[in-house]
XYZ file of C-alpha atoms in Angstrom:
650
model
C 14.511 -5.854 -30.863
C 10.725 -6.416 -31.128
C 10.213 -5.756 -27.362
C 12.219 -2.471 -27.625
C 10.116 -1.337 -30.594
C 6.916 -2.151 -28.768
C 8.092 -0.292 -25.674
C 9.038 2.845 -27.707
C 5.785 2.722 -29.570
C 3.953 2.653 -26.257
C 5.880 5.635 -25.006
C 5.169 7.524 -28.223
C 1.498 6.715 -28.056
C 1.026 7.687 -24.450
C 2.779 11.044 -24.818
C 0.672 11.942 -27.822
C -2.679 10.562 -26.650
C -3.280 12.816 -23.738
C -2.080 15.692 -21.756
C -1.537 14.065 -18.373
C 1.118 13.243 -15.864
C 4.483 12.768 -17.583
C 7.320 11.123 -15.629
C 10.628 11.090 -17.462
C 13.709 9.056 -16.803
C 16.733 11.222 -15.929
C 14.738 14.305 -17.048
C 15.708 17.870 -16.717
C 14.023 20.106 -14.171
C 11.996 21.713 -16.864
C 10.685 18.403 -18.093
C 9.926 17.237 -14.563
C 7.794 20.383 -14.152
C 5.259 18.716 -16.577
C 4.127 16.534 -13.646
C 4.735 18.603 -10.517
C 6.203 21.720 -9.173
C 9.745 21.356 -7.784
C 8.846 21.060 -4.107
C 11.193 19.372 -1.739
C 10.088 16.383 0.286
C 8.731 17.485 3.669
C 10.343 16.249 6.849
C 8.339 14.942 9.761
C 7.879 16.884 12.966
C 9.851 16.149 16.090
C 10.849 12.531 16.680
C 8.936 10.768 19.420
C 11.377 8.241 20.914
C 12.313 9.261 24.389
C 15.887 8.104 23.822
C 16.326 10.285 20.751
C 17.401 7.174 18.853
C 16.342 3.727 17.706
C 16.126 2.144 21.219
C 12.848 2.330 23.108
C 12.891 4.029 26.450
C 11.081 4.120 29.753
C 8.657 7.006 30.417
C 6.158 7.803 33.102
C 2.727 6.414 32.376
C -0.074 8.855 31.686
C -2.743 9.189 34.358
C -5.094 7.235 32.185
C -2.782 4.138 32.034
C -2.653 2.250 28.705
C -4.734 -0.901 28.558
C -5.594 -3.512 25.949
C -9.138 -3.056 24.667
C -11.513 -5.556 23.147
C -12.037 -5.416 19.327
C -15.774 -5.084 19.819
C -15.888 -1.510 18.527
C -13.706 1.110 16.979
C -11.341 2.860 19.332
C -12.475 6.146 20.838
C -9.547 7.843 19.072
C -10.520 6.541 15.645
C -14.146 7.353 16.174
C -13.364 10.956 17.113
C -10.970 11.275 14.181
C -13.574 9.941 11.768
C -16.002 12.808 12.587
C -13.359 15.158 11.309
C -12.199 13.143 8.327
C -15.633 12.353 6.938
C -16.460 16.039 6.944
C -13.224 16.825 5.183
C -14.058 14.437 2.341
C -17.259 16.195 1.353
C -15.808 19.085 -0.663
C -13.246 17.040 -2.617
C -15.768 14.290 -3.192
C -18.252 16.792 -4.604
C -15.589 18.210 -6.916
C -14.483 14.716 -8.007
C -18.049 13.548 -8.763
C -18.757 16.724 -10.629
C -15.763 16.061 -12.911
C -16.975 12.451 -13.296
C -19.802 14.024 -15.330
C -22.405 11.324 -14.728
C -25.118 12.111 -17.263
C -28.454 13.066 -15.636
C -26.992 13.200 -12.136
C -26.424 16.331 -10.099
C -23.470 15.441 -7.872
C -23.435 18.669 -5.911
C -27.106 18.413 -5.026
C -26.806 14.735 -4.063
C -23.782 15.081 -1.830
C -25.143 18.177 -0.214
C -28.359 16.311 0.589
C -26.625 13.254 2.241
C -23.597 15.020 3.687
C -24.843 14.727 7.292
C -25.782 11.051 6.879
C -22.697 8.846 7.527
C -24.402 5.745 6.113
C -25.244 7.502 2.849
C -22.027 9.538 2.305
C -19.625 7.276 0.354
C -16.916 5.847 2.566
C -13.841 5.100 0.439
C -10.900 2.817 1.097
C -7.694 2.302 -0.985
C -5.543 -0.821 -0.506
C -1.974 -1.113 -1.897
C -0.681 -4.683 -2.318
C 2.634 -6.222 -1.562
C 5.268 -7.036 -4.162
C 8.514 -5.264 -3.291
C 9.551 -2.109 -5.108
C 7.322 -3.156 -8.013
C 4.297 -2.796 -5.741
C 5.513 0.299 -4.090
C 6.135 2.142 -7.381
C 2.974 0.900 -9.101
C 1.005 1.863 -6.011
C 2.726 5.225 -6.039
C 1.484 5.815 -9.544
C -2.102 5.066 -8.411
C -1.752 7.444 -5.461
C -0.253 10.127 -7.694
C -3.229 9.753 -10.068
C -5.754 9.906 -7.217
C -4.095 12.900 -5.564
C -5.591 16.235 -6.639
C -2.290 17.920 -5.631
C -0.495 16.141 -8.491
C -0.294 18.491 -11.456
C -2.655 17.505 -14.311
C -4.408 14.859 -12.171
C -7.737 16.699 -12.382
C -7.524 17.272 -16.162
C -9.587 15.315 -18.655
C -9.473 11.574 -17.787
C -7.784 12.100 -14.428
C -9.029 10.695 -11.202
C -7.350 13.351 -8.924
C -9.433 13.968 -5.819
C -10.166 10.340 -5.159
C -7.448 10.283 -2.492
C -8.778 13.408 -0.825
C -12.230 11.749 -0.838
C -10.908 8.512 0.813
C -11.186 7.723 4.512
C -8.750 4.785 4.690
C -5.489 3.884 3.004
C -3.894 0.453 3.732
C -0.610 -1.048 2.678
C 1.167 -4.372 2.995
C 4.851 -5.308 2.418
C 5.941 -3.170 -0.641
C 2.594 -1.322 -0.312
C 3.481 -0.603 3.368
C 6.704 1.008 2.181
C 4.600 3.424 0.091
C 2.033 4.187 2.773
C 4.600 4.380 5.508
C 6.859 6.682 3.446
C 3.994 9.004 2.562
C 3.044 9.501 6.224
C 6.674 9.483 7.534
C 7.140 12.524 5.258
C 4.054 14.547 6.233
C 1.927 13.037 3.513
C 4.107 14.525 0.768
C 3.037 14.333 -2.843
C 4.345 11.246 -4.669
C 6.167 13.405 -7.188
C 7.767 15.419 -4.448
C 9.138 12.211 -2.900
C 10.215 11.013 -6.314
C 12.184 14.234 -7.012
C 13.714 14.255 -3.536
C 15.592 17.189 -2.025
C 19.206 18.230 -1.778
C 21.263 15.839 0.364
C 18.396 13.435 0.751
C 18.355 9.744 -0.364
C 14.569 9.486 -0.094
C 13.125 7.336 -2.921
C 16.653 6.926 -4.421
C 16.595 3.227 -5.280
C 19.580 3.172 -7.750
C 21.771 1.845 -4.971
C 20.654 -1.543 -3.601
C 19.542 -1.404 0.000
C 22.530 -3.694 0.618
C 24.910 -0.948 -0.459
C 23.248 1.989 1.269
C 22.597 5.482 -0.001
C 25.077 7.312 -2.188
C 24.084 10.775 -1.127
C 26.959 12.709 0.358
C 24.492 14.722 2.341
C 24.007 11.854 4.733
C 27.641 11.890 5.805
C 28.043 8.241 4.756
C 31.435 7.925 3.122
C 31.132 4.216 2.115
C 29.296 1.005 2.697
C 31.228 0.327 5.883
C 29.922 3.519 7.443
C 26.387 2.541 6.422
C 26.576 -0.807 8.137
C 28.217 0.738 11.194
C 25.133 2.956 11.582
C 22.737 0.043 11.143
C 24.658 -2.029 13.644
C 24.934 0.749 16.212
C 21.262 1.521 16.071
C 20.177 -2.158 16.471
C 22.820 -2.642 19.213
C 21.277 0.240 21.137
C 17.920 -1.598 21.164
C 19.660 -4.885 22.202
C 21.597 -3.111 24.967
C 18.369 -1.627 26.297
C 17.186 -5.171 26.908
C 15.013 -5.812 23.910
C 15.015 -8.840 21.574
C 16.249 -8.041 18.020
C 16.044 -9.913 14.804
C 17.116 -9.341 11.178
C 13.852 -7.321 10.754
C 15.422 -4.645 12.928
C 18.299 -4.311 10.477
C 15.931 -4.499 7.510
C 13.711 -1.806 8.955
C 16.593 0.531 9.620
C 17.955 0.008 6.072
C 14.503 0.747 4.621
C 14.285 4.016 6.492
C 17.305 5.388 4.674
C 15.342 5.175 1.415
C 11.865 5.971 2.715
C 12.183 8.591 5.466
C 13.510 12.075 4.660
C 15.597 12.584 7.756
C 19.138 12.163 8.874
C 20.030 8.465 8.845
C 16.356 7.573 8.097
C 14.983 9.027 11.269
C 15.870 6.383 13.880
C 13.719 8.126 16.495
C 10.594 8.431 14.297
C 7.701 6.279 15.435
C 4.646 5.144 13.503
C 2.356 6.309 16.335
C 3.688 9.842 16.017
C 1.646 10.130 12.820
C -1.232 10.713 15.272
C 0.527 13.867 16.406
C 0.924 15.382 12.957
C -1.316 18.380 12.392
C -2.468 17.192 8.932
C -3.654 13.907 10.496
C -5.046 15.453 13.654
C -7.171 17.810 11.651
C -8.489 15.049 9.411
C -6.776 16.334 6.286
C -5.334 12.836 5.341
C -6.828 9.348 5.138
C -6.320 6.911 7.968
C -3.190 4.776 7.316
C -3.179 1.032 8.184
C -0.331 -1.472 7.701
C -0.845 -5.246 7.926
C 1.204 -8.163 9.219
C 0.513 -11.781 10.084
C 1.111 -13.600 13.316
C 3.187 -16.773 13.472
C 1.921 -19.175 16.075
C 4.466 -20.298 18.684
C 6.435 -23.330 17.583
C 5.403 -23.077 13.902
C 7.051 -21.897 10.686
C 4.114 -22.081 8.274
C 1.742 -19.108 7.783
C -1.710 -20.331 6.699
C -4.861 -18.556 5.636
C -6.120 -19.086 9.192
C -3.252 -17.072 10.707
C -4.215 -14.106 12.838
C -4.047 -10.817 10.858
C -2.722 -7.812 12.782
C -2.907 -4.146 11.848
C -0.845 -1.113 12.717
C -2.608 2.182 12.673
C -1.551 5.515 14.249
C -3.432 4.670 17.456
C -3.155 0.924 17.834
C -1.640 -2.492 17.123
C -3.989 -5.384 17.232
C -6.351 -7.740 15.473
C -10.037 -7.940 14.720
C -9.802 -11.767 14.386
C -11.710 -13.735 17.049
C -8.380 -15.170 18.192
C -6.565 -12.181 19.701
C -9.619 -9.871 19.392
C -7.929 -6.904 20.983
C -5.892 -3.779 20.435
C -2.937 -2.269 22.251
C -2.105 1.451 22.228
C 0.676 1.590 19.687
C 2.634 4.370 21.332
C 3.189 2.123 24.392
C 3.575 -1.359 22.924
C 7.091 -1.833 24.374
C 5.510 -1.736 27.841
C 5.127 -4.933 29.885
C 1.453 -5.621 29.458
C -0.010 -8.613 31.293
C -3.675 -9.595 31.162
C -4.382 -6.351 29.374
C -2.751 -3.898 31.785
C 0.611 -2.564 32.774
C 1.436 -3.450 36.412
C 1.310 -0.357 38.642
C 4.949 -0.760 39.602
C 6.118 -0.967 35.966
C 7.067 1.982 33.742
C 5.567 2.695 30.369
C 7.756 2.374 27.273
C 7.738 4.460 24.123
C 9.638 4.259 20.901
C 9.211 0.534 20.167
C 7.062 1.278 17.140
C 9.957 2.864 15.142
C 8.541 3.627 11.731
C 11.122 1.552 9.776
C 10.613 -1.415 12.120
C 6.881 -1.255 11.534
C 7.371 -1.090 7.760
C 9.956 -3.834 8.024
C 7.553 -6.071 9.989
C 4.959 -5.802 7.263
C 7.619 -6.746 4.724
C 9.777 -9.143 6.716
C 9.841 -11.611 3.823
C 12.453 -9.292 2.301
C 14.900 -9.992 5.117
C 16.544 -12.314 2.570
C 17.947 -9.167 0.970
C 20.072 -8.801 4.064
C 20.868 -12.484 3.991
C 22.787 -11.919 0.794
C 25.482 -10.013 2.687
C 27.822 -13.002 2.672
C 28.509 -12.276 -0.953
C 29.509 -8.711 -0.213
C 32.365 -6.927 1.469
C 30.941 -5.690 4.697
C 32.317 -5.329 8.222
C 33.091 -8.741 9.761
C 31.439 -7.705 13.042
C 28.054 -7.113 11.439
C 28.298 -10.332 9.435
C 29.022 -12.190 12.688
C 26.097 -10.404 14.377
C 23.565 -11.464 11.684
C 24.924 -15.000 11.637
C 24.552 -15.172 15.409
C 20.911 -13.994 15.137
C 20.202 -16.651 12.560
C 21.760 -19.333 14.714
C 19.741 -18.173 17.709
C 16.320 -17.989 16.050
C 16.905 -20.700 13.428
C 17.158 -20.423 9.673
C 13.361 -21.046 9.300
C 12.650 -17.927 11.267
C 14.705 -15.389 9.330
C 11.500 -13.571 8.296
C 10.223 -12.708 11.768
C 9.801 -9.531 13.749
C 9.958 -9.920 17.502
C 7.556 -7.932 19.723
C 8.855 -8.751 23.167
C 7.338 -8.161 25.608
C 4.148 -9.467 24.022
C 1.450 -6.833 24.415
C -1.227 -9.544 24.414
C 0.390 -11.776 27.045
C -2.319 -13.319 29.221
C -5.010 -11.685 27.114
C -7.977 -13.749 25.829
C -6.396 -16.959 27.021
C -9.132 -19.190 25.567
C -8.699 -18.059 21.956
C -5.398 -16.160 21.697
C -2.735 -18.624 20.510
C 0.012 -16.195 21.713
C -1.491 -15.571 25.162
C 1.097 -17.721 26.959
C 4.093 -16.590 24.931
C 6.274 -13.725 26.213
C 6.937 -12.803 22.533
C 4.560 -11.882 19.759
C 6.057 -12.953 16.449
C 4.829 -11.113 13.378
C 5.787 -11.669 9.740
C 5.205 -10.190 6.259
C 1.510 -9.446 5.816
C 1.260 -11.316 2.492
C 2.577 -14.642 3.734
C -0.981 -15.968 4.286
C -1.811 -15.379 0.616
C -3.743 -12.246 1.229
C -1.307 -9.948 -0.552
C -3.794 -7.022 -0.770
C -4.442 -5.517 2.714
C -8.184 -5.785 2.634
C -8.804 -7.156 6.171
C -8.730 -3.738 7.882
C -11.144 -2.336 5.301
C -13.839 -4.987 5.415
C -14.399 -4.735 9.142
C -18.071 -3.980 9.756
C -17.314 -1.187 12.273
C -15.533 0.783 9.566
C -18.432 0.515 7.115
C -16.340 1.063 4.037
C -18.526 1.238 0.852
C -15.944 0.847 -1.886
C -12.405 -0.395 -1.914
C -9.924 0.354 -4.699
C -7.656 -2.688 -4.522
C -4.343 -1.992 -6.282
C -2.718 -5.332 -7.023
C 0.912 -5.697 -7.951
C 1.281 -9.343 -6.934
C 3.452 -11.733 -8.828
C 0.980 -14.573 -9.198
C 1.912 -15.822 -12.616
C 5.191 -17.225 -13.963
C 6.004 -13.790 -15.338
C 5.149 -11.779 -12.203
C 1.687 -10.512 -13.153
C -1.364 -10.609 -10.821
C -4.095 -13.153 -11.345
C -6.493 -12.353 -8.572
C -4.910 -14.855 -6.130
C -5.128 -12.413 -3.234
C -8.786 -11.731 -3.753
C -9.448 -15.455 -3.923
C -7.653 -15.899 -0.601
C -9.615 -13.163 1.147
C -12.874 -14.495 -0.239
C -12.124 -18.008 1.032
C -11.195 -16.635 4.410
C -14.476 -14.734 4.616
C -16.290 -18.067 4.264
C -14.554 -19.456 7.385
C -17.194 -19.136 10.065
C -14.622 -19.295 12.855
C -12.642 -16.347 11.485
C -14.946 -14.015 9.493
C -16.176 -12.243 12.641
C -18.993 -10.439 10.848
C -17.023 -9.538 7.784
C -18.543 -9.996 4.282
C -16.735 -10.168 0.987
C -17.991 -10.299 -2.649
C -17.834 -13.570 -4.488
C -14.597 -13.948 -6.405
C -13.861 -16.395 -9.356
C -10.833 -18.629 -9.542
C -7.468 -17.458 -10.876
C -7.873 -19.185 -14.247
C -11.049 -17.305 -14.775
C -9.296 -14.012 -13.997
C -6.827 -14.686 -16.820
C -9.224 -16.218 -19.282
C -11.734 -13.393 -19.008
C -9.143 -10.713 -18.882
C -10.101 -9.637 -15.329
C -6.417 -9.362 -14.354
C -5.318 -6.813 -17.057
C -7.930 -4.134 -16.593
C -10.038 -2.822 -13.690
C -12.921 -5.025 -12.665
C -15.700 -4.554 -10.162
C -16.905 -7.301 -7.727
C -20.008 -7.195 -5.585
C -21.937 -4.836 -7.791
C -25.357 -6.144 -6.793
C -25.618 -5.395 -3.090
C -28.861 -7.383 -2.966
C -27.081 -10.575 -3.907
C -24.581 -10.442 -1.040
C -24.831 -12.336 2.190
C -23.774 -9.341 4.240
C -22.866 -5.669 3.880
C -19.776 -6.104 1.774
C -18.142 -3.228 -0.036
C -17.966 -2.857 -3.750
C -14.446 -3.923 -4.763
C -12.692 -2.156 -7.598
C -9.855 -4.412 -8.594
C -6.945 -2.531 -10.267
C -4.304 -4.960 -11.363
C -0.823 -4.107 -12.557
C -0.679 -4.111 -16.378
C 1.770 -2.791 -18.995
C 1.226 0.661 -20.385
C 4.524 2.462 -20.868
C 6.828 -0.291 -19.529
C 6.667 -4.061 -18.940
C 6.012 -3.467 -15.268
C 6.452 -7.041 -14.207
C 9.889 -6.752 -12.536
C 10.823 -9.454 -10.054
C 9.555 -8.953 -6.540
C 13.143 -9.242 -5.312
C 14.717 -6.831 -7.802
C 16.981 -4.935 -5.343
C 17.509 -1.602 -7.205
C 15.742 0.661 -9.684
C 17.604 3.424 -11.508
C 15.734 6.709 -11.833
C 14.502 5.896 -15.334
C 13.005 2.597 -14.186
C 11.555 4.230 -11.051
C 9.912 7.038 -12.999
C 8.485 4.784 -15.673
C 7.091 2.472 -13.049
C 5.311 5.338 -11.301
C 4.071 6.601 -14.688
C 2.808 3.140 -15.511
C 0.943 2.936 -12.260
C -0.566 6.316 -12.992
C -1.786 4.966 -16.352
C -3.172 1.792 -14.759
C -5.197 3.981 -12.394
C -6.549 6.311 -15.161
C -6.559 3.781 -18.054
C -4.107 6.033 -19.821
C -6.007 9.226 -18.784
C -9.112 7.831 -20.502
C -7.185 6.657 -23.574
C -8.246 3.038 -23.208
C -11.745 4.007 -21.995
C -12.767 7.680 -22.098
C -15.648 6.929 -19.746
C -13.380 5.513 -17.042
C -13.599 8.576 -14.788
C -17.409 8.370 -14.967
C -17.244 4.667 -14.025
C -14.975 5.394 -11.048
C -17.529 7.956 -9.873
C -20.323 5.393 -10.242
C -18.310 2.863 -8.239
C -17.892 5.461 -5.484
C -21.610 6.071 -5.420
C -22.898 2.485 -5.829
C -23.535 1.591 -2.167
C -24.831 5.120 -1.474
C -27.395 4.732 -4.189
C -28.470 1.452 -2.519
C -28.582 2.906 0.938
C -30.639 5.902 -0.076
C -32.953 4.102 -2.529
C -31.721 6.378 -5.325
C -32.366 5.271 -8.922
C -29.077 4.397 -10.597
C -28.329 6.724 -13.502
C -28.190 5.130 -16.978
C -24.564 6.150 -17.274
C -23.750 4.098 -14.201
C -25.748 1.094 -15.401
C -23.665 1.179 -18.551
C -20.441 1.317 -16.433
C -21.543 -1.589 -14.293
C -22.446 -3.650 -17.416
C -18.845 -2.980 -18.662
C -16.820 -3.534 -15.501
C -18.821 -5.721 -13.143
C -17.999 -9.439 -13.076
C -21.237 -11.061 -14.070
C -20.609 -14.537 -12.561
C -19.179 -16.111 -15.713
C -16.481 -18.728 -14.996
C -13.895 -20.180 -17.330
C -11.590 -22.404 -15.236
C -9.773 -24.017 -18.106
C -6.000 -23.826 -17.742
C -4.864 -20.685 -19.559
C -1.898 -20.393 -21.796
C 1.135 -18.493 -20.529
C 0.050 -14.983 -19.642
C 2.279 -12.391 -21.299
C 0.236 -9.153 -21.916
C 0.974 -6.616 -24.525
C 0.861 -2.847 -23.775
C -2.707 -1.804 -23.009
C -2.203 1.304 -25.201
C -1.220 -0.891 -28.184
C -4.262 -3.112 -27.682
C -6.500 -0.022 -27.502
C -5.001 1.407 -30.678
C -5.301 -1.956 -32.467
C -8.972 -2.136 -31.537
C -9.600 1.301 -33.115
C -10.374 3.106 -29.903
C -12.713 6.004 -30.583
C -10.270 8.471 -29.108
C -8.167 8.144 -32.219
C -8.881 10.483 -35.056
C -7.210 10.562 -38.445
C -4.854 13.425 -37.713
C -3.702 11.740 -34.517
C -3.210 8.459 -36.326
C -0.952 10.176 -38.873
C 1.220 11.564 -36.053
C 1.482 8.120 -34.442
C 2.394 6.491 -37.777
C 5.104 9.131 -38.423
C 6.565 8.730 -34.943
C 6.437 4.908 -35.176
C 8.142 5.064 -38.603
C 11.082 7.058 -37.238
C 11.289 4.777 -34.220
C 11.630 1.794 -36.507
C 14.220 3.613 -38.704
C 16.327 4.451 -35.605
C 16.292 0.890 -34.393
């Protein structure tokens, strides 16, 4: 009873404290209009698979035949795209920083003065952690808050425009579902995807992925039809001569929930994002998904494992092991020593968008391993059992990339160079559950990273900085760091004891104290605002009320309750964006920013004593209890009256 009271009090407080994004459970169309206009989710352009389905297919090679390139520089495609994107960030960044209202600082004049200097213009990255649907929905709330297209996101306390100012957006596992789904649907607004469209099952999580969508618009009469479709799609890839694993089924199942197309768009590829006009013109950030490599003959993923990234142009790794990139559109081709033999065809369609999202989240294959407890077609059950017997029960989390694009490439360092199969797994299995690796590469020169962490580090599924600790430790490994630098990070006990895991914290504030050109890290951990948002990573379904409250909670985490917890938060976000630019240009840091850094920067204090069980209360309740200066007497009377009636009802 006490938990219900607390929850309702939080809801009452948040709805009265500010005029911001409001996401209701099972709300009417009129109520939903409080957050966004009723726009339907946008479908992608034409599918890119030459077979028109899930199976890859042979095509003629372009005159400039695909090759593997060394990871010694950005690709020519990314470099050309960056010239467009960086220019497109100038106007929204100026608007965002003006709204940040940094006292004594003229944002328009400053950005105008440095706009043509890439080393001075802030270069922003956003990273969305893994953690199943919990991470996807919490991350969705952050993206909704940062997106100026979300209604009310640019009102008082809102951080709308941060997304439009960002250059890179990375995702891993559950975060990869979010990032992949955004781009698979033409970079639709979060609230548009949440509200769906007639006949679509996109972002409908009320039915477990094991049961399939309930939308009649997909012509799926029952669970048997759903599994028949999954089986037929994966069989088509097998019959075309390609290795398949449970990740193929997992990726296809994910697509029904995440891609707004018939049967989840089996012919949609991740590389086709590069063909979308909004991406081609630099209107959207650069999406990157992360996976880990499993060395041949091993089952353990360590912090030393090679980290791979998928972006619209390439699949590859910056690590000094593989140290190469393959053109993503052609990764099903038979590369050997970095080239496709002249007598061999090129292959397209291997990078099916669901398969790529499934690869980054292959740990969740165990969802599909629960099928023995369900009534499903015997043939599919037999097929999955056969796959497990073939690859072994210890390898049920793998995605098979065969032929291996990096076969015979960098033989001296690439542990997969002599394997015909590249085996990739969930990007968080090495402990780096926030996809920071792509964003700390020196060639990308990212100045500030907003790291949204929905990890389940504690006994009750809250984050404790574990992922940051892992990335920091890896950055100290001289054989792997490859020129990357990362701010110093305290231990997990310190995160909890100092409260660094229940509110935003900045790391690497003093650029002069760093051993390399590391970005400023803005750590944004999952914390309770309007719901106890610590659902299990493997919770298989979310009804619409849970889904909407989780997105709302993520929005509040991003905005600190639209400034309710800290009315200067927007200013501090603006200061974080500008921090490295101030250093690079020798600009005096405004007093308002100094105050922000004093408030949010980790100052090196450590408290490694074993903390008591971490069970946080609502951040809004804590703020109210501390007499936050946003509360005036009239407001307090309203809250007291509402709370009184809540208690009477219960």
